[in-house]
Short mmCIF file of N, CA, C and O in Angstrom, two decimals:
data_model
loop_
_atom_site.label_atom_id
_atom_site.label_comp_id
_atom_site.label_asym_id
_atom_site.label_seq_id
_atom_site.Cartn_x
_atom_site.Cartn_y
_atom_site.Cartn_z
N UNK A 78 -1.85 0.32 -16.24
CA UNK A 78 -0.49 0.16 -15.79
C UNK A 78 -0.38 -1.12 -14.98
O UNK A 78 -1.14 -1.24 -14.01
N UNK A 79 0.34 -1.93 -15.22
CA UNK A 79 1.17 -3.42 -14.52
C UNK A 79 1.56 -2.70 -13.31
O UNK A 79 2.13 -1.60 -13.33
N UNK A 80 1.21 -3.39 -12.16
CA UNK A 80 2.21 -3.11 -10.69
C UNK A 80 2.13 -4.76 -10.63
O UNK A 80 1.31 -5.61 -10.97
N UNK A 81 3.65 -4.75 -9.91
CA UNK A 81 3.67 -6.25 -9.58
C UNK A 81 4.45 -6.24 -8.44
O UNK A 81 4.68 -5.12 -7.99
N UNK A 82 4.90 -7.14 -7.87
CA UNK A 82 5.72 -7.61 -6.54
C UNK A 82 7.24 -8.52 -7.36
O UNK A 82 8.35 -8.78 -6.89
N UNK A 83 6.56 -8.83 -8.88
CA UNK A 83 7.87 -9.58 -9.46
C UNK A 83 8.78 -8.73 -10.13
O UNK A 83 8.36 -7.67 -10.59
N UNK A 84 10.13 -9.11 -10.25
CA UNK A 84 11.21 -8.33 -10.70
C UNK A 84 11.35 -8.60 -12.28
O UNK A 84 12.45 -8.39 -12.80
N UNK A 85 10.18 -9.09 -13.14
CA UNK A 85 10.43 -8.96 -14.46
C UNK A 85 9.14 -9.37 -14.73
O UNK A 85 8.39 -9.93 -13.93
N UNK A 86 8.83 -8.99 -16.18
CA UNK A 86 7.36 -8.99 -16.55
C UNK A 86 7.44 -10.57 -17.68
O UNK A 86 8.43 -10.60 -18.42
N UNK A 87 6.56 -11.63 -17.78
CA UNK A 87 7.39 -13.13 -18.74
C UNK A 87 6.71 -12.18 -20.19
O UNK A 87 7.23 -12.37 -21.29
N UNK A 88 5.51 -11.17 -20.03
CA UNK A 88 4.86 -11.09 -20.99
C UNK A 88 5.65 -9.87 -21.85
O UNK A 88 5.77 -9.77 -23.07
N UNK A 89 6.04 -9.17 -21.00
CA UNK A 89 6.78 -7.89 -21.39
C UNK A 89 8.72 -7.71 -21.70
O UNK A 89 9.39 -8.38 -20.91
N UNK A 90 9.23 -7.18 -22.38
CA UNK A 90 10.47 -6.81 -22.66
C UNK A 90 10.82 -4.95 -21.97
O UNK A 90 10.46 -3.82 -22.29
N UNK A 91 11.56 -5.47 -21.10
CA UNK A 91 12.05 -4.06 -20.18
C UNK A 91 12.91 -3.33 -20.60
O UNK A 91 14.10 -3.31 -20.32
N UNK A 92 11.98 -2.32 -21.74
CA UNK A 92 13.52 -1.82 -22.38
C UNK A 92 14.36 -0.48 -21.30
O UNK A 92 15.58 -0.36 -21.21
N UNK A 93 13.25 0.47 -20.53
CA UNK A 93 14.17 1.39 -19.92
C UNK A 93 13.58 0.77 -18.03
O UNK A 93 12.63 0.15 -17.56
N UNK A 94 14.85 1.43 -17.51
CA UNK A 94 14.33 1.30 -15.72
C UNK A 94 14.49 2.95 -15.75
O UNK A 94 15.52 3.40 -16.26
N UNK A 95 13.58 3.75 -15.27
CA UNK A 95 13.02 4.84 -14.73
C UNK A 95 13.02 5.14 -13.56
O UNK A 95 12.22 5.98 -13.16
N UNK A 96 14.08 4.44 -12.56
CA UNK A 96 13.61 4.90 -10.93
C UNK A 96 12.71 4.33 -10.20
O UNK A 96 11.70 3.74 -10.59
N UNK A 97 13.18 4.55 -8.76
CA UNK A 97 12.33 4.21 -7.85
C UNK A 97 11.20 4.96 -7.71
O UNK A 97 11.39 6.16 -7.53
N UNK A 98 9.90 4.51 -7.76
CA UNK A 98 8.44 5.12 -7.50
C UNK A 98 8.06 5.08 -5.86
O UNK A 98 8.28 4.00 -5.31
N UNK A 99 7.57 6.05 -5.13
CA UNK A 99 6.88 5.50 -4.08
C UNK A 99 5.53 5.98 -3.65
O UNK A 99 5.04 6.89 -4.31
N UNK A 100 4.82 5.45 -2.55
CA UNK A 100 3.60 6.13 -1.98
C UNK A 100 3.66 6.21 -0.59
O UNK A 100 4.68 5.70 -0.13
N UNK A 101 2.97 6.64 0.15
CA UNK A 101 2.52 6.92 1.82
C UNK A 101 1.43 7.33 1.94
O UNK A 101 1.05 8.25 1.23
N UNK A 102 0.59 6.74 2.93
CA UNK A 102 -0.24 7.16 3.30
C UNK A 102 -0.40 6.37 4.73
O UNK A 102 -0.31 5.17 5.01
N UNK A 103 -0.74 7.91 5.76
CA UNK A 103 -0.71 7.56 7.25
C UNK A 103 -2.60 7.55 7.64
O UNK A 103 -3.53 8.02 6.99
N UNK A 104 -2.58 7.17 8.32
CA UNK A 104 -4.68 7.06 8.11
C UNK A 104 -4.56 6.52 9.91
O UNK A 104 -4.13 5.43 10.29
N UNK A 105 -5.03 7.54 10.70
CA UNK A 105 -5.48 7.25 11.96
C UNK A 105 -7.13 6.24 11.89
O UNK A 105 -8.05 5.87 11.16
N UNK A 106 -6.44 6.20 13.53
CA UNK A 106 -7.75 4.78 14.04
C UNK A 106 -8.84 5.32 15.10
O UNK A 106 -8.51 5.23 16.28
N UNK A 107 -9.74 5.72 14.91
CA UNK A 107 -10.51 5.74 15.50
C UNK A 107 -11.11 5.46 16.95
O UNK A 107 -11.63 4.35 16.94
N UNK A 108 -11.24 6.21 18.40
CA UNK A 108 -11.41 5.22 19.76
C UNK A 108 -12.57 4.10 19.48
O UNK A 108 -12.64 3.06 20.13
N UNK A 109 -13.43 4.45 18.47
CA UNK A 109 -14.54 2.75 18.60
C UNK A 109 -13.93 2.03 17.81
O UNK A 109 -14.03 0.89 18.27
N UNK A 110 -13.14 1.99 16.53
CA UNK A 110 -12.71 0.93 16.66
C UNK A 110 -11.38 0.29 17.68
O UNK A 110 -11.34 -0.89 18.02
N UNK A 111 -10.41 1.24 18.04
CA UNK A 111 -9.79 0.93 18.93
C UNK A 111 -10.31 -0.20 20.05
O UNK A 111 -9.82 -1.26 20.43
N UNK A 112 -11.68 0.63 20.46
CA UNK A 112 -12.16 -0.06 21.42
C UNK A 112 -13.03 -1.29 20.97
O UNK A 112 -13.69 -1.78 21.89
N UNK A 113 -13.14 -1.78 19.99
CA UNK A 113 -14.06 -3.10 19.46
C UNK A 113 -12.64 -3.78 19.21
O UNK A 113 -12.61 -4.99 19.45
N UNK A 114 -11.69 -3.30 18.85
CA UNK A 114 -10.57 -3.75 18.27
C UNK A 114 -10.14 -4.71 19.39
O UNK A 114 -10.28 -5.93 19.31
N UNK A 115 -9.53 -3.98 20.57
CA UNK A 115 -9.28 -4.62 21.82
C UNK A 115 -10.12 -5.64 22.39
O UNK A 115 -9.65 -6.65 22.91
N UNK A 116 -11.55 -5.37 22.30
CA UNK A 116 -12.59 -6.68 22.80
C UNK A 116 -11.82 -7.79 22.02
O UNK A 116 -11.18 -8.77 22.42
N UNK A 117 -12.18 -7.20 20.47
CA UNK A 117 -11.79 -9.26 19.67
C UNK A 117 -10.58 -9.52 20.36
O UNK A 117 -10.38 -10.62 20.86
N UNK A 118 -9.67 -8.51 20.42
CA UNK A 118 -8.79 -9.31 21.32
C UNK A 118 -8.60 -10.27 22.40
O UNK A 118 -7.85 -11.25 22.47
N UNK A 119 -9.44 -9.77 23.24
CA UNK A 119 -9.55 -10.73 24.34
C UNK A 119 -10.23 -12.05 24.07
O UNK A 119 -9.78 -13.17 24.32
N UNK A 120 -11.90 -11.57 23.25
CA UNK A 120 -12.15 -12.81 22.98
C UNK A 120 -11.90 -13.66 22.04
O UNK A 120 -12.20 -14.84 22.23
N UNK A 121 -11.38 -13.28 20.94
CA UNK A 121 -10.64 -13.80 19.29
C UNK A 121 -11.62 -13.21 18.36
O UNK A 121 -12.63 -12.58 18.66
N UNK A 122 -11.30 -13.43 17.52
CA UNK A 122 -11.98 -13.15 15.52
C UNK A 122 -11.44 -11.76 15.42
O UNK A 122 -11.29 -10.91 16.30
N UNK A 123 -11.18 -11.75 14.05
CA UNK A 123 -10.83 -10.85 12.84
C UNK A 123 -11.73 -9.01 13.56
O UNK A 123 -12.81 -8.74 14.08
N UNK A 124 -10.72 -8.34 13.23
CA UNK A 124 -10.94 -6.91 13.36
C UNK A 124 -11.38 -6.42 11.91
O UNK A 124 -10.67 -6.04 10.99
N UNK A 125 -12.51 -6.52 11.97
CA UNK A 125 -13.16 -5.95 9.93
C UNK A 125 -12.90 -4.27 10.12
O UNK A 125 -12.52 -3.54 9.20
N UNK A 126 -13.13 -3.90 11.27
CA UNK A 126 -12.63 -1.96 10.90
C UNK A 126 -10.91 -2.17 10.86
O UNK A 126 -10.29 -1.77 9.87
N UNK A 127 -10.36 -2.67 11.75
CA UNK A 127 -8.81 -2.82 11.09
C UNK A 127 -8.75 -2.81 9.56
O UNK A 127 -8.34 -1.94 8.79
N UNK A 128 -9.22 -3.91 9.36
CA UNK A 128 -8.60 -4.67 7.77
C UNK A 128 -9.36 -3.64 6.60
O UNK A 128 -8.95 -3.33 5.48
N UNK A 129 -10.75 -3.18 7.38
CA UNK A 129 -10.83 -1.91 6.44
C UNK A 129 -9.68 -0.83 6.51
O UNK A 129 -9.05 -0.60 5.48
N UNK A 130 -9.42 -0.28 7.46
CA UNK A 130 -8.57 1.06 7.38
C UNK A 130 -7.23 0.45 6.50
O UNK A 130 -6.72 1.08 5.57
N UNK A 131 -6.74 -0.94 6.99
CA UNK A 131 -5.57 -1.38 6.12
C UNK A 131 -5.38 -1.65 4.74
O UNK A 131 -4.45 -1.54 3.93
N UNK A 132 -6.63 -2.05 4.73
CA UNK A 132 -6.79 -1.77 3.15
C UNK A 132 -7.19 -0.41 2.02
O UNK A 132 -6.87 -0.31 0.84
N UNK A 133 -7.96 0.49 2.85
CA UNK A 133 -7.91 1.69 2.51
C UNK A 133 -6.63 2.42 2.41
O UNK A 133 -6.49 3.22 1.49
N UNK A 134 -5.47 2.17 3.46
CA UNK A 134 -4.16 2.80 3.21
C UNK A 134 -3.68 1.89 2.17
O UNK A 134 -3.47 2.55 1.14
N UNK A 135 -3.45 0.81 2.04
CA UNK A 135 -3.10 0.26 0.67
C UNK A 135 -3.23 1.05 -0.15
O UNK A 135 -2.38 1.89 -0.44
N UNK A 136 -4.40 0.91 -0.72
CA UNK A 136 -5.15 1.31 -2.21
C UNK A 136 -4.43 3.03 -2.41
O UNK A 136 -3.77 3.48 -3.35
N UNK A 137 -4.85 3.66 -1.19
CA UNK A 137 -4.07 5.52 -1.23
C UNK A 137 -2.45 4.79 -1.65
O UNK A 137 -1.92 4.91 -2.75
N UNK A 138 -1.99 4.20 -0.74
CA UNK A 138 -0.32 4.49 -0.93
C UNK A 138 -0.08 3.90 -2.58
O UNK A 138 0.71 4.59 -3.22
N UNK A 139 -0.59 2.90 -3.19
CA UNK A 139 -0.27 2.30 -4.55
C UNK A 139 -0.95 3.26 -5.50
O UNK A 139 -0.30 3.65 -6.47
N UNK A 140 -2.05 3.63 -5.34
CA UNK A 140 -2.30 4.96 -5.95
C UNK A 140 -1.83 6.22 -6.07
O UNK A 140 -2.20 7.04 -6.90
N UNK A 141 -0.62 6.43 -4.81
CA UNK A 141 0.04 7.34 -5.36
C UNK A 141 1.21 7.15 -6.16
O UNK A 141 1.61 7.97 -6.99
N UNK A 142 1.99 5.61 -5.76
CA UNK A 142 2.95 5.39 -6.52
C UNK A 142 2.72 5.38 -8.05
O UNK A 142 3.33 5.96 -8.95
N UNK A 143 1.46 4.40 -8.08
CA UNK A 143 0.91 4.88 -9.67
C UNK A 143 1.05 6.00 -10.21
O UNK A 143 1.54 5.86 -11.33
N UNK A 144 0.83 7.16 -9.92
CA UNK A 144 0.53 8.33 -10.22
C UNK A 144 2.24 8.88 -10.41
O UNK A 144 2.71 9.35 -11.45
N UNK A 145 2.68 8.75 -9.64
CA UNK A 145 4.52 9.14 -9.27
C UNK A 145 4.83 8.45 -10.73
O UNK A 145 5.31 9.19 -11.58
N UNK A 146 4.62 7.29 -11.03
CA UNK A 146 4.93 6.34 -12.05
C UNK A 146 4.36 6.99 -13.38
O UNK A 146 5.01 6.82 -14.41
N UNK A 147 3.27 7.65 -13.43
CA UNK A 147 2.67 7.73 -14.73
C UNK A 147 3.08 8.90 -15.22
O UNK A 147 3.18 9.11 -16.43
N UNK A 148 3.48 10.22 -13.84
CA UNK A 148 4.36 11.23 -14.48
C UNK A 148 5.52 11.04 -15.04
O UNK A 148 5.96 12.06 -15.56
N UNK A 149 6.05 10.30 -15.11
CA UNK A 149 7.27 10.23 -15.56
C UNK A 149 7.47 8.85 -16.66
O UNK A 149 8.56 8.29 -16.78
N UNK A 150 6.58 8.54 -17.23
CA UNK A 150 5.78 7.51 -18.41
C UNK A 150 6.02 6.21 -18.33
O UNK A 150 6.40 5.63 -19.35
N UNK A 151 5.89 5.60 -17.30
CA UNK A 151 5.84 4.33 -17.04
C UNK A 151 5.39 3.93 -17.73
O UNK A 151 4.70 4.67 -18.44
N UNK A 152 5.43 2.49 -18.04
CA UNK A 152 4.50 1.53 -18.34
C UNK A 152 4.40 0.58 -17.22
O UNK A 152 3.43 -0.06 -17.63
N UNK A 153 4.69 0.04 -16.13
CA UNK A 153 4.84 -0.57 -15.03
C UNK A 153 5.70 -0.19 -14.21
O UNK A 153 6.75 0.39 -14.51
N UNK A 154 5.20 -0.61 -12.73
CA UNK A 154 6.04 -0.81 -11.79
C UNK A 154 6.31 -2.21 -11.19
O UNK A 154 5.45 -2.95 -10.70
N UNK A 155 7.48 -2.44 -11.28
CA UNK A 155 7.86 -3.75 -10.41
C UNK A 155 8.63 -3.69 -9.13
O UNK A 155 8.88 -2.65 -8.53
N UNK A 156 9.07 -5.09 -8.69
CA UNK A 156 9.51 -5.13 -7.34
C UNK A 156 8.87 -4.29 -6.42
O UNK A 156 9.53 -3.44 -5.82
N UNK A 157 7.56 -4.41 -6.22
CA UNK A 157 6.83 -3.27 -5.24
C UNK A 157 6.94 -4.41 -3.88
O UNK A 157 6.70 -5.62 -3.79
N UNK A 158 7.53 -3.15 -2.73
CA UNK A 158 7.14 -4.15 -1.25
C UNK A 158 6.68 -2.85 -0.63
O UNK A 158 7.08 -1.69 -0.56
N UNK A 159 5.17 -3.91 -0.02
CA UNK A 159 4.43 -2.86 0.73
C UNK A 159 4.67 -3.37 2.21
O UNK A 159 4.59 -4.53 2.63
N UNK A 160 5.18 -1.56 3.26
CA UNK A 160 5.34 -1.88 4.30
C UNK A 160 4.14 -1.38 5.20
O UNK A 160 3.51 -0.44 4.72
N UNK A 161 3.83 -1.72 6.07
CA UNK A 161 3.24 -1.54 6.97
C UNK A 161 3.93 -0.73 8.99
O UNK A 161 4.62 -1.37 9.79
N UNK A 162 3.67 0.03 9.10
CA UNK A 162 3.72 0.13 10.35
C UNK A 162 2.58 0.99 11.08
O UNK A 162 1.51 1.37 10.59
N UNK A 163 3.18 1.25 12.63
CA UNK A 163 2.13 1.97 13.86
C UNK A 163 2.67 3.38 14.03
O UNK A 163 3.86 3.44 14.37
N UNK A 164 2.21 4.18 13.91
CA UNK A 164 3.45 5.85 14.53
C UNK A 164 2.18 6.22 15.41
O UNK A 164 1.04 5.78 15.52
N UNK A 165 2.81 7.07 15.88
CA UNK A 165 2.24 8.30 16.53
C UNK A 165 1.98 7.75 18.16
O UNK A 165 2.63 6.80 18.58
N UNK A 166 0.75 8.61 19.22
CA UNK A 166 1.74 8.30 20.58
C UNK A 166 0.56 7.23 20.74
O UNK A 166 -0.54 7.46 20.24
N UNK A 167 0.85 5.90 21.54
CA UNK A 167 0.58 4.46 21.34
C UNK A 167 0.11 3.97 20.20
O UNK A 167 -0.76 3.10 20.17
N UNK A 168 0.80 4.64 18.89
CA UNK A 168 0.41 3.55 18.04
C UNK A 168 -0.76 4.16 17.30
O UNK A 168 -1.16 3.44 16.38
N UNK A 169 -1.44 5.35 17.46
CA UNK A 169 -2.76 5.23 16.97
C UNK A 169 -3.01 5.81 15.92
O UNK A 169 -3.97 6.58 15.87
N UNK A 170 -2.07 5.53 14.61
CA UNK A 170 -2.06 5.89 13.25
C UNK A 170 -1.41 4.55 12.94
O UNK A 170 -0.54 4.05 13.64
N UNK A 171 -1.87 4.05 11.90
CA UNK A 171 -1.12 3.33 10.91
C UNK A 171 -1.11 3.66 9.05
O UNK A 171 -1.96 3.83 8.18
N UNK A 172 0.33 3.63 9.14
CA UNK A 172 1.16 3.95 8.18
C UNK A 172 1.35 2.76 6.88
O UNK A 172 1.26 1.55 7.04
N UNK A 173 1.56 3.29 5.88
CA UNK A 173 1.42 2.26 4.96
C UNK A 173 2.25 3.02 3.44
O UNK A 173 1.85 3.85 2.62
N UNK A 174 3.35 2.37 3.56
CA UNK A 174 4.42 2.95 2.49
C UNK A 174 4.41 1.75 1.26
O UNK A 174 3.98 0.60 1.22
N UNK A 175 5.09 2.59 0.33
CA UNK A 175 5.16 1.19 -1.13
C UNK A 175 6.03 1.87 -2.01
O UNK A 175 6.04 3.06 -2.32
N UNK A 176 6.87 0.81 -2.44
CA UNK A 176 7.93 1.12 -3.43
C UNK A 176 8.17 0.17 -4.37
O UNK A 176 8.04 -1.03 -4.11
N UNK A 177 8.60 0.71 -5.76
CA UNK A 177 8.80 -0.14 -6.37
C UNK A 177 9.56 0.37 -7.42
O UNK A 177 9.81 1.55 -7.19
N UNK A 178 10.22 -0.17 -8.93
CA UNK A 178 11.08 0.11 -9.68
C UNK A 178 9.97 0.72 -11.01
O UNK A 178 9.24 -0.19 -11.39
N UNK A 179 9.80 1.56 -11.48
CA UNK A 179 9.24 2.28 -12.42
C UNK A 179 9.94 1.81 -14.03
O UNK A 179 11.13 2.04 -14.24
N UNK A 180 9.27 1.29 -14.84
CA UNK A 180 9.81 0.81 -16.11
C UNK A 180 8.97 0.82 -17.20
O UNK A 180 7.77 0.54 -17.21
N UNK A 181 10.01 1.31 -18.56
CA UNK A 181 9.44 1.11 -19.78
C UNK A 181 9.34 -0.19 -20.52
O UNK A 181 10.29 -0.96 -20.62
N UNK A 182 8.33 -0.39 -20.96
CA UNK A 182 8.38 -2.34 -22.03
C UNK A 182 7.89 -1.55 -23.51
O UNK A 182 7.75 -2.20 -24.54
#
């Protein structure tokens, strides 16, 4: 299955639109990385347990839209925007939603 971020496929002909598809997935943070998290802060460089957990909610939330998409016989999804946010009390879940337009070629 095609997922894209573009609103038309150059390779494909869109014969049906099928609806909006989506995913979620909320994935808490851990106090060690919290707490390694905050050091780079102070002193600088990249948080690698962040960008892991962020990318792990990626992959869940587009994997479910996939799935949302394939019940209902996609052949692609387009216009996908993936959002990002913080919930819960200071923040210590991050959330990771995705949507996009479900279509036949």
């Amino acid at each position: 299955m095609i997922l894209t971020t573009t609103n038309t496929l150059e390779t494909h002909t869109i014969k049906e639109y099928l609806g909006i598809v989506t995913g979620e997935t909320i994935i808490g943070a851990n106090i060690f990385k919290d707490f390694f998290a905050g050091v780079r802060d102070i002193v600088g460089g990249r948080s690698k347990s962040y960008e892991k957990v962020l990318r792990e909610a990626k992959e869940i939330a587009l994997r479910e839209m996939k799935e949302e998409a394939e019940k209902i016989g996609a052949s692609a999804v387009i216009g996908i925007d993936l959002d990002y946010e913080t919930v819960g009390s200071k923040g210590g879940m991050l959330m990771v939603t995705v949507s996009g337009t479900a279509i036949k070629f």
